[in-house]
Amino acid sequence: MTAPDHIRRFLQHLREERRFSPHTLLNYRRDLERLQAFCAAQDIGDWRDLTPVHLRAHISALHHKGLSGRSIQRALSAVRSFYRFLLRAKRVAHNPAVGVPAPKSPRRLPQTLTADEAVRLVTIVADGPRAARDRAMLELFYSSGLRLAELTALDLGDVDLAGGEVRVSGKGGKTRIVPVGRAAVQALRDWLGARRAWVAPSEPAIFVTERGRRLSGRAVQLRLKHWAARQGLAQPVHPHILRHSFASHLLESSSDLRAVQELLGHANLSTTQIYTHLDFQHLAKVYDAAHPRARKRRATETGG
């Protein structure tokens, strides 16, 4: 097989067996096609001939082109996974990405909404099927901390309204059960009553278009942008901001990091720990606003 054939087989494996999201697959394709172009420029005609020295040169070139440390880390992750796939298929004898470091980049804290902003966003007047669908989507996002790909993949059999639960197929095909709040349960009941007018009985998707087809991730993004403007939110809103807000608000109330990790479906606790930084920022603001010594210090700094 040619180099593009190997990449195509690998991406098919990620899509069908490991259930990677379309967004991740698109990024991995781009990363591996960049590597393939580098190999062609260096007269490397076989994946077996790529060495760690070559890969460091490729990473250096990406860095000089302005790719962020995070993007380069993802590119290296794609190469490592790709070579593990080739090793299992006995196409190569070594993984050149093992031990190759990526340039570090500062970790950005995720954006969140305040509790009032989140409630304002999801409190949509469901005066028709489209608004009922959108309210159910937004309530479920915020109630259960779902990823965009998890929400669009939901089928009717995944939701237990009586039990207040939803079964989610997350990254790597891992399944988890997460609770659904009362407001989201009611919004889903309202939407499922209206949904029948849009779909054939055989359609399993919960969230559909007016033509009865499964709603795409891009369509959800556009509807969220529409409602953020309609509800008067000042900052741009994307689907992941509701997931971040869910995690941050839950952690502020409970301080149970392990529980938040389970609800979000994070494989590593270190991924969830970023929300403790958000919680500390919140506490620091409260301290600065309320503590007498903090107020005195701030007045001195400003010359007041």
Short mmCIF file of C-alpha atoms in Angstrom, two decimals:
data_model
loop_
_atom_site.label_atom_id
_atom_site.label_comp_id
_atom_site.label_asym_id
_atom_site.label_seq_id
_atom_site.Cartn_x
_atom_site.Cartn_y
_atom_site.Cartn_z
CA MET A 1 0.00 0.00 0.00
CA THR A 2 1.05 3.59 -0.57
CA ALA A 3 1.59 6.13 2.21
CA PRO A 4 -1.87 7.71 1.65
CA ASP A 5 -3.42 4.21 1.82
CA HIS A 6 -1.88 3.64 5.25
CA ILE A 7 -3.21 6.99 6.50
CA ARG A 8 -6.67 6.21 5.11
CA ARG A 9 -6.73 2.79 6.81
CA PHE A 10 -5.60 4.34 10.09
CA LEU A 11 -8.30 7.01 10.02
CA GLN A 12 -10.90 4.36 9.17
CA HIS A 13 -9.73 2.40 12.24
CA LEU A 14 -10.12 5.49 14.44
CA ARG A 15 -13.57 6.25 13.05
CA GLU A 16 -15.10 2.77 13.06
CA GLU A 17 -13.36 0.99 15.93
CA ARG A 18 -12.28 3.74 18.32
CA ARG A 19 -15.19 6.08 17.57
CA PHE A 20 -13.12 9.27 17.32
CA SER A 21 -15.08 12.46 16.66
CA PRO A 22 -15.15 13.98 13.14
CA HIS A 23 -13.26 17.00 14.46
CA THR A 24 -10.42 14.87 15.83
CA LEU A 25 -10.28 12.80 12.64
CA LEU A 26 -9.99 15.97 10.57
CA ASN A 27 -7.09 17.20 12.72
CA TYR A 28 -5.30 13.83 12.59
CA ARG A 29 -5.68 13.73 8.80
CA ARG A 30 -4.16 17.19 8.50
CA ASP A 31 -1.28 16.30 10.84
CA LEU A 32 -0.43 13.09 9.00
CA GLU A 33 -0.69 14.70 5.57
CA ARG A 34 1.81 17.34 6.77
CA LEU A 35 4.13 14.52 7.84
CA GLN A 36 3.66 12.79 4.49
CA ALA A 37 4.58 16.01 2.65
CA PHE A 38 7.70 16.36 4.83
CA CYS A 39 8.72 12.78 4.02
CA ALA A 40 8.27 13.40 0.31
CA ALA A 41 10.44 16.54 0.52
CA GLN A 42 13.15 14.53 2.34
CA ASP A 43 12.99 11.60 -0.15
CA ILE A 44 11.71 9.29 2.59
CA GLY A 45 9.75 6.77 0.58
CA ASP A 46 8.68 4.34 3.29
CA TRP A 47 7.26 4.83 6.79
CA ARG A 48 9.97 2.42 8.02
CA ASP A 49 12.65 4.94 7.11
CA LEU A 50 11.41 7.80 9.30
CA THR A 51 13.74 8.30 12.29
CA PRO A 52 13.45 10.39 15.48
CA VAL A 53 15.97 12.80 13.96
CA HIS A 54 13.70 13.29 10.93
CA LEU A 55 10.69 13.76 13.18
CA ARG A 56 12.47 16.38 15.33
CA ALA A 57 13.28 18.29 12.13
CA HIS A 58 9.61 18.10 11.12
CA ILE A 59 8.48 19.35 14.53
CA SER A 60 11.02 22.18 14.38
CA ALA A 61 9.68 23.20 10.97
CA LEU A 62 6.11 23.25 12.28
CA HIS A 63 7.22 25.38 15.21
CA HIS A 64 8.96 27.88 12.90
CA LYS A 65 5.79 28.07 10.79
CA GLY A 66 3.95 29.36 13.86
CA LEU A 67 2.03 26.28 15.04
CA SER A 68 1.26 26.47 18.75
CA GLY A 69 2.75 24.06 21.25
CA ARG A 70 -0.69 22.53 21.71
CA SER A 71 -1.10 21.90 17.96
CA ILE A 72 2.35 20.33 17.78
CA GLN A 73 1.56 18.13 20.78
CA ARG A 74 -1.55 16.93 18.96
CA ALA A 75 0.50 16.30 15.80
CA LEU A 76 2.95 14.17 17.77
CA SER A 77 0.06 12.29 19.35
CA ALA A 78 -1.29 11.58 15.86
CA VAL A 79 2.11 10.26 14.73
CA ARG A 80 2.52 8.07 17.83
CA SER A 81 -0.94 6.56 17.35
CA PHE A 82 -0.33 6.10 13.62
CA TYR A 83 2.93 4.23 14.24
CA ARG A 84 1.32 2.04 16.90
CA PHE A 85 -1.21 1.11 14.21
CA LEU A 86 1.60 0.36 11.73
CA LEU A 87 3.47 -1.69 14.35
CA ARG A 88 0.40 -3.86 14.99
CA ALA A 89 0.09 -4.38 11.24
CA LYS A 90 3.83 -5.26 11.07
CA ARG A 91 4.43 -2.47 8.54
CA VAL A 92 7.23 -0.90 10.62
CA ALA A 93 9.71 -2.08 13.25
CA HIS A 94 9.89 1.02 15.47
CA ASN A 95 7.91 4.11 16.52
CA PRO A 96 10.03 7.21 15.82
CA ALA A 97 7.71 9.46 17.85
CA VAL A 98 8.51 7.78 21.18
CA GLY A 99 10.54 10.20 23.29
CA VAL A 100 10.29 13.12 20.86
CA PRO A 101 9.16 16.16 22.92
CA ALA A 102 6.89 18.98 21.76
CA PRO A 103 7.60 22.61 22.62
CA LYS A 104 5.72 23.63 25.74
CA SER A 105 2.99 26.23 25.59
CA PRO A 106 1.15 27.99 28.39
CA ARG A 107 -2.03 26.17 29.39
CA ARG A 108 -5.06 28.29 28.63
CA LEU A 109 -7.93 28.21 31.07
CA PRO A 110 -11.26 27.33 29.45
CA GLN A 111 -13.88 30.03 29.08
CA THR A 112 -17.01 29.67 31.19
CA LEU A 113 -20.31 31.44 31.71
CA THR A 114 -21.46 32.65 35.06
CA ALA A 115 -24.36 30.69 36.56
CA ASP A 116 -26.72 33.56 35.72
CA GLU A 117 -25.49 33.69 32.11
CA ALA A 118 -25.87 29.92 31.70
CA VAL A 119 -29.43 30.01 33.03
CA ARG A 120 -30.29 32.96 30.79
CA LEU A 121 -28.89 31.15 27.74
CA VAL A 122 -30.85 27.92 28.24
CA THR A 123 -34.12 29.58 29.29
CA ILE A 124 -35.63 29.68 25.81
CA VAL A 125 -39.35 30.15 25.28
CA ALA A 126 -40.26 26.94 23.44
CA ASP A 127 -42.93 28.46 21.19
CA GLY A 128 -42.46 25.96 18.35
CA PRO A 129 -40.69 22.68 17.46
CA ARG A 130 -37.37 24.34 16.58
CA ALA A 131 -37.24 26.33 19.82
CA ALA A 132 -38.29 23.23 21.78
CA ARG A 133 -35.47 21.24 20.17
CA ASP A 134 -32.93 23.98 20.84
CA ARG A 135 -33.94 24.37 24.46
CA ALA A 136 -33.65 20.61 24.99
CA MET A 137 -30.15 20.64 23.43
CA LEU A 138 -28.91 23.55 25.51
CA GLU A 139 -30.45 22.26 28.74
CA LEU A 140 -28.83 18.85 28.15
CA PHE A 141 -25.45 20.43 27.35
CA TYR A 142 -25.46 22.37 30.60
CA SER A 143 -27.19 19.72 32.72
CA SER A 144 -24.91 16.84 31.80
CA GLY A 145 -21.65 18.36 30.49
CA LEU A 146 -21.74 16.62 27.13
CA ARG A 147 -19.29 17.10 24.28
CA LEU A 148 -20.72 18.28 20.95
CA ALA A 149 -20.09 14.94 19.23
CA GLU A 150 -21.71 13.10 22.16
CA LEU A 151 -24.85 15.21 21.94
CA THR A 152 -25.33 14.82 18.18
CA ALA A 153 -24.75 11.04 18.39
CA LEU A 154 -27.55 10.49 20.94
CA ASP A 155 -30.31 8.08 19.96
CA LEU A 156 -33.73 7.62 21.55
CA GLY A 157 -32.59 4.52 23.40
CA ASP A 158 -29.78 6.42 25.11
CA VAL A 159 -32.07 8.54 27.27
CA ASP A 160 -33.98 7.33 30.31
CA LEU A 161 -36.29 10.20 31.19
CA ALA A 162 -37.98 8.33 34.04
CA GLY A 163 -34.61 7.64 35.66
CA GLY A 164 -33.13 11.01 34.72
CA GLU A 165 -30.10 9.49 32.98
CA VAL A 166 -28.40 9.52 29.59
CA ARG A 167 -25.96 6.94 28.21
CA VAL A 168 -23.12 8.64 26.37
CA SER A 169 -20.56 7.17 23.98
CA GLY A 170 -17.46 9.27 24.58
CA LYS A 171 -13.91 9.41 23.25
CA GLY A 172 -12.40 6.07 22.36
CA GLY A 173 -15.83 4.45 22.35
CA LYS A 174 -16.02 4.56 26.16
CA THR A 175 -19.55 4.61 27.51
CA ARG A 176 -20.66 6.44 30.64
CA ILE A 177 -23.97 7.15 32.34
CA VAL A 178 -24.57 10.73 33.45
CA PRO A 179 -27.52 12.28 35.29
CA VAL A 180 -29.97 14.64 33.59
CA GLY A 181 -31.42 17.48 35.64
CA ARG A 182 -35.15 18.11 36.07
CA ALA A 183 -35.21 21.12 33.75
CA ALA A 184 -33.44 19.16 31.01
CA VAL A 185 -35.78 16.17 31.46
CA GLN A 186 -38.82 18.41 31.01
CA ALA A 187 -37.26 20.13 28.00
CA LEU A 188 -36.56 16.72 26.43
CA ARG A 189 -40.15 15.60 27.06
CA ASP A 190 -41.44 18.74 25.34
CA TRP A 191 -39.09 18.26 22.38
CA LEU A 192 -39.82 14.54 21.92
CA GLY A 193 -43.53 15.38 21.76
CA ALA A 194 -42.84 17.88 18.95
CA ARG A 195 -40.21 15.71 17.25
CA ARG A 196 -42.77 13.20 15.97
CA ALA A 197 -44.00 15.70 13.38
CA TRP A 198 -40.52 15.90 11.81
CA VAL A 199 -39.30 12.29 11.60
CA ALA A 200 -40.11 8.85 10.29
CA PRO A 201 -40.68 6.20 12.99
CA SER A 202 -37.42 4.48 12.00
CA GLU A 203 -35.20 7.52 12.74
CA PRO A 204 -33.22 6.87 15.94
CA ALA A 205 -31.57 10.29 16.39
CA ILE A 206 -32.92 12.44 19.22
CA PHE A 207 -31.95 15.77 17.69
CA VAL A 208 -32.99 16.18 14.07
CA THR A 209 -33.52 18.82 11.41
CA GLU A 210 -36.92 19.83 10.07
CA ARG A 211 -36.32 17.25 7.31
CA GLY A 212 -36.01 14.52 9.88
CA ARG A 213 -32.25 13.96 9.58
CA ARG A 214 -29.73 13.79 12.40
CA LEU A 215 -28.57 17.27 13.35
CA SER A 216 -24.91 17.97 12.52
CA GLY A 217 -22.38 19.46 14.90
CA ARG A 218 -22.10 22.54 12.72
CA ALA A 219 -25.85 23.09 12.87
CA VAL A 220 -25.74 22.90 16.68
CA GLN A 221 -22.93 25.48 16.75
CA LEU A 222 -24.99 27.87 14.61
CA ARG A 223 -28.09 27.45 16.77
CA LEU A 224 -26.06 28.12 19.91
CA LYS A 225 -24.59 31.26 18.35
CA HIS A 226 -28.12 32.36 17.42
CA TRP A 227 -29.46 31.92 20.95
CA ALA A 228 -26.44 33.53 22.62
CA ALA A 229 -27.11 36.70 20.60
CA ARG A 230 -30.87 36.42 21.13
CA GLN A 231 -30.50 36.04 24.90
CA GLY A 232 -28.16 39.01 25.14
CA LEU A 233 -24.89 37.34 26.09
CA ALA A 234 -21.90 39.62 25.53
CA GLN A 235 -19.24 36.98 24.85
CA PRO A 236 -19.07 34.50 21.93
CA VAL A 237 -20.53 31.15 22.94
CA HIS A 238 -19.52 27.75 21.58
CA PRO A 239 -20.80 24.27 22.58
CA HIS A 240 -17.78 23.46 24.77
CA ILE A 241 -18.37 26.57 26.88
CA LEU A 242 -21.47 24.91 28.34
CA ARG A 243 -19.43 21.80 29.17
CA HIS A 244 -16.79 23.98 30.82
CA SER A 245 -19.48 25.89 32.71
CA PHE A 246 -21.08 22.63 33.87
CA ALA A 247 -17.75 21.41 35.27
CA SER A 248 -16.76 24.71 36.85
CA HIS A 249 -20.12 25.34 38.53
CA LEU A 250 -20.31 21.76 39.80
CA LEU A 251 -16.81 21.95 41.23
CA GLU A 252 -17.52 25.30 42.90
CA SER A 253 -20.49 23.71 44.67
CA SER A 254 -19.12 20.27 45.52
CA SER A 255 -15.28 20.36 45.34
CA ASP A 256 -15.49 16.67 44.34
CA LEU A 257 -12.88 16.48 41.58
CA ARG A 258 -13.22 12.71 41.08
CA ALA A 259 -16.98 12.96 40.57
CA VAL A 260 -16.53 15.74 38.00
CA GLN A 261 -13.90 13.60 36.23
CA GLU A 262 -16.38 10.70 35.96
CA LEU A 263 -19.19 12.94 34.74
CA LEU A 264 -17.01 14.53 32.06
CA GLY A 265 -15.57 11.19 30.94
CA HIS A 266 -11.94 12.30 31.37
CA ALA A 267 -9.45 9.43 31.28
CA ASN A 268 -6.97 11.31 33.47
CA LEU A 269 -7.61 13.37 36.59
CA SER A 270 -5.01 15.89 35.38
CA THR A 271 -7.38 16.91 32.57
CA THR A 272 -10.10 17.71 35.08
CA GLN A 273 -7.76 19.59 37.41
CA ILE A 274 -7.76 22.65 35.13
CA TYR A 275 -11.17 23.46 36.63
CA THR A 276 -9.58 23.81 40.05
CA HIS A 277 -7.66 26.78 38.61
CA LEU A 278 -10.95 28.32 37.52
CA ASP A 279 -12.34 27.74 41.01
CA PHE A 280 -9.28 29.42 42.54
CA GLN A 281 -9.73 32.42 40.23
CA HIS A 282 -13.33 32.69 41.44
CA LEU A 283 -12.23 32.51 45.10
CA ALA A 284 -9.51 35.10 44.49
CA LYS A 285 -12.05 37.54 43.04
CA VAL A 286 -14.34 37.02 46.03
CA TYR A 287 -11.39 37.59 48.36
CA ASP A 288 -10.31 40.77 46.59
CA ALA A 289 -13.85 42.11 46.67
CA ALA A 290 -14.71 41.17 50.25
CA HIS A 291 -11.65 40.86 52.50
CA PRO A 292 -10.82 44.10 54.39
CA ARG A 293 -7.07 43.65 53.94
CA ALA A 294 -7.47 42.98 50.22
CA ARG A 295 -9.59 46.14 49.80
CA LYS A 296 -7.01 48.17 51.70
CA ARG A 297 -4.18 46.79 49.56
CA ARG A 298 -6.04 47.55 46.34
CA ALA A 299 -6.80 51.12 47.48
CA THR A 300 -3.10 51.64 48.23
CA GLU A 301 -2.07 50.24 44.84
CA THR A 302 -4.46 52.60 43.03
CA GLY A 303 -3.54 55.59 45.16
CA GLY A 304 -6.97 55.74 46.81
#
